[in-house]
XYZ file of C-alpha atoms in Angstrom:
130
model
C 95.791 117.966 108.752
C 94.901 114.645 108.793
C 93.133 113.199 111.695
C 93.196 109.571 111.655
C 91.136 107.101 114.474
C 91.296 103.440 114.342
C 88.950 101.163 115.890
C 87.576 97.562 116.000
C 90.403 96.131 118.009
C 89.144 93.678 120.761
C 90.494 89.947 122.318
C 89.215 86.774 119.844
C 90.180 83.305 120.135
C 92.689 81.935 117.321
C 91.172 81.191 114.401
C 88.197 84.072 114.670
C 87.868 87.269 112.733
C 87.750 91.089 113.180
C 87.049 94.320 111.496
C 89.551 97.408 111.788
C 88.371 101.021 110.577
C 90.484 103.489 110.324
C 88.669 107.024 109.788
C 90.151 110.030 108.298
C 89.482 113.439 108.734
C 90.726 116.794 107.831
C 90.341 119.874 105.765
C 89.617 118.581 102.092
C 92.876 119.468 100.203
C 95.173 117.199 102.320
C 92.476 114.562 102.708
C 92.404 115.092 98.394
C 95.974 114.373 98.629
C 96.764 111.657 99.984
C 97.786 108.431 98.095
C 98.576 105.746 100.526
C 96.392 104.691 103.645
C 98.583 101.573 105.292
C 98.194 99.271 108.419
C 101.053 98.933 110.138
C 101.459 96.233 113.623
C 103.909 96.270 116.726
C 103.573 92.802 118.539
C 105.547 92.637 122.316
C 108.778 93.080 121.292
C 109.122 93.550 118.100
C 109.772 95.954 115.878
C 107.023 97.804 113.745
C 105.673 96.236 110.663
C 103.668 97.314 107.493
C 101.020 94.409 106.930
C 98.613 95.701 104.261
C 99.089 99.437 101.821
C 96.401 100.748 99.332
C 96.759 103.381 96.960
C 93.821 105.692 96.066
C 94.956 105.770 92.421
C 92.289 104.210 89.584
C 94.064 100.717 90.203
C 93.640 100.612 93.582
C 96.911 98.768 93.782
C 97.292 96.831 96.971
C 99.699 94.996 99.009
C 100.337 92.805 101.841
C 102.719 91.233 104.020
C 103.483 87.619 103.312
C 102.780 86.921 107.439
C 99.354 87.929 106.773
C 99.019 87.279 102.790
C 95.484 84.938 102.256
C 94.269 86.218 105.434
C 93.770 89.662 105.667
C 92.267 91.835 103.655
C 92.587 96.208 102.907
C 90.329 98.300 101.408
C 88.918 101.427 101.371
C 85.672 103.397 100.623
C 85.508 105.056 97.396
C 85.391 108.409 99.185
C 88.932 107.245 100.497
C 87.415 108.636 104.554
C 87.510 105.069 105.723
C 90.530 102.087 105.239
C 89.710 98.911 107.032
C 91.528 95.902 107.870
C 89.266 92.452 107.961
C 91.708 90.006 109.338
C 90.306 86.109 109.610
C 91.976 83.250 110.577
C 93.684 85.098 113.286
C 96.986 83.819 115.227
C 98.710 84.508 118.648
C 101.564 85.733 116.197
C 99.397 88.392 114.855
C 98.482 89.700 118.471
C 99.709 93.673 118.460
C 98.584 97.143 118.753
C 97.534 97.958 115.350
C 98.431 101.369 113.073
C 96.776 103.190 110.655
C 99.199 105.909 108.211
C 98.772 108.137 105.388
C 101.264 109.770 102.817
C 100.715 111.766 99.995
C 102.500 108.914 97.806
C 101.727 105.739 96.805
C 103.356 103.012 97.775
C 104.548 99.965 95.950
C 105.228 97.570 98.814
C 105.138 97.280 103.015
C 108.400 97.607 103.224
C 107.967 100.992 104.887
C 109.286 102.728 107.768
C 107.514 104.956 110.478
C 108.829 107.916 108.856
C 107.820 106.867 105.641
C 104.451 108.792 106.800
C 103.281 111.491 108.671
C 99.812 111.085 109.441
C 99.096 108.113 112.481
C 96.208 107.259 114.606
C 96.659 106.378 117.956
C 96.621 102.470 117.333
C 93.542 99.891 118.619
C 94.425 95.995 120.524
C 94.441 92.806 119.012
C 95.084 90.154 121.042
C 94.219 86.848 119.823
C 94.475 83.838 122.209
C 94.578 80.099 122.128
């Protein structure tokens, strides 16, 4: 199986920055099968939203939600063990519980549902105050 653990959340002021990490562990066969890592978020009273995805293929294709484009950057280390979400110019509407998720086939957009992913972390809270 695969285990995902997020870290790096916290409280920041408007305009601040944070970097979230998602450490991936598990059996080698499962890890090598993962094709897409995603960051989701769920703000208070809001639906779950995929904000960024990265594929582990040679192109390392990436997609962002319009709400974070230009402010958030997703990346992954070469061993595909840790995924990152660099967040800058944070706004109050970025306040949410942020989750990383993984699956065994590629992601072609951020139009994704919870049921599209089999592996999830426990979440890390990001709070942006004005």
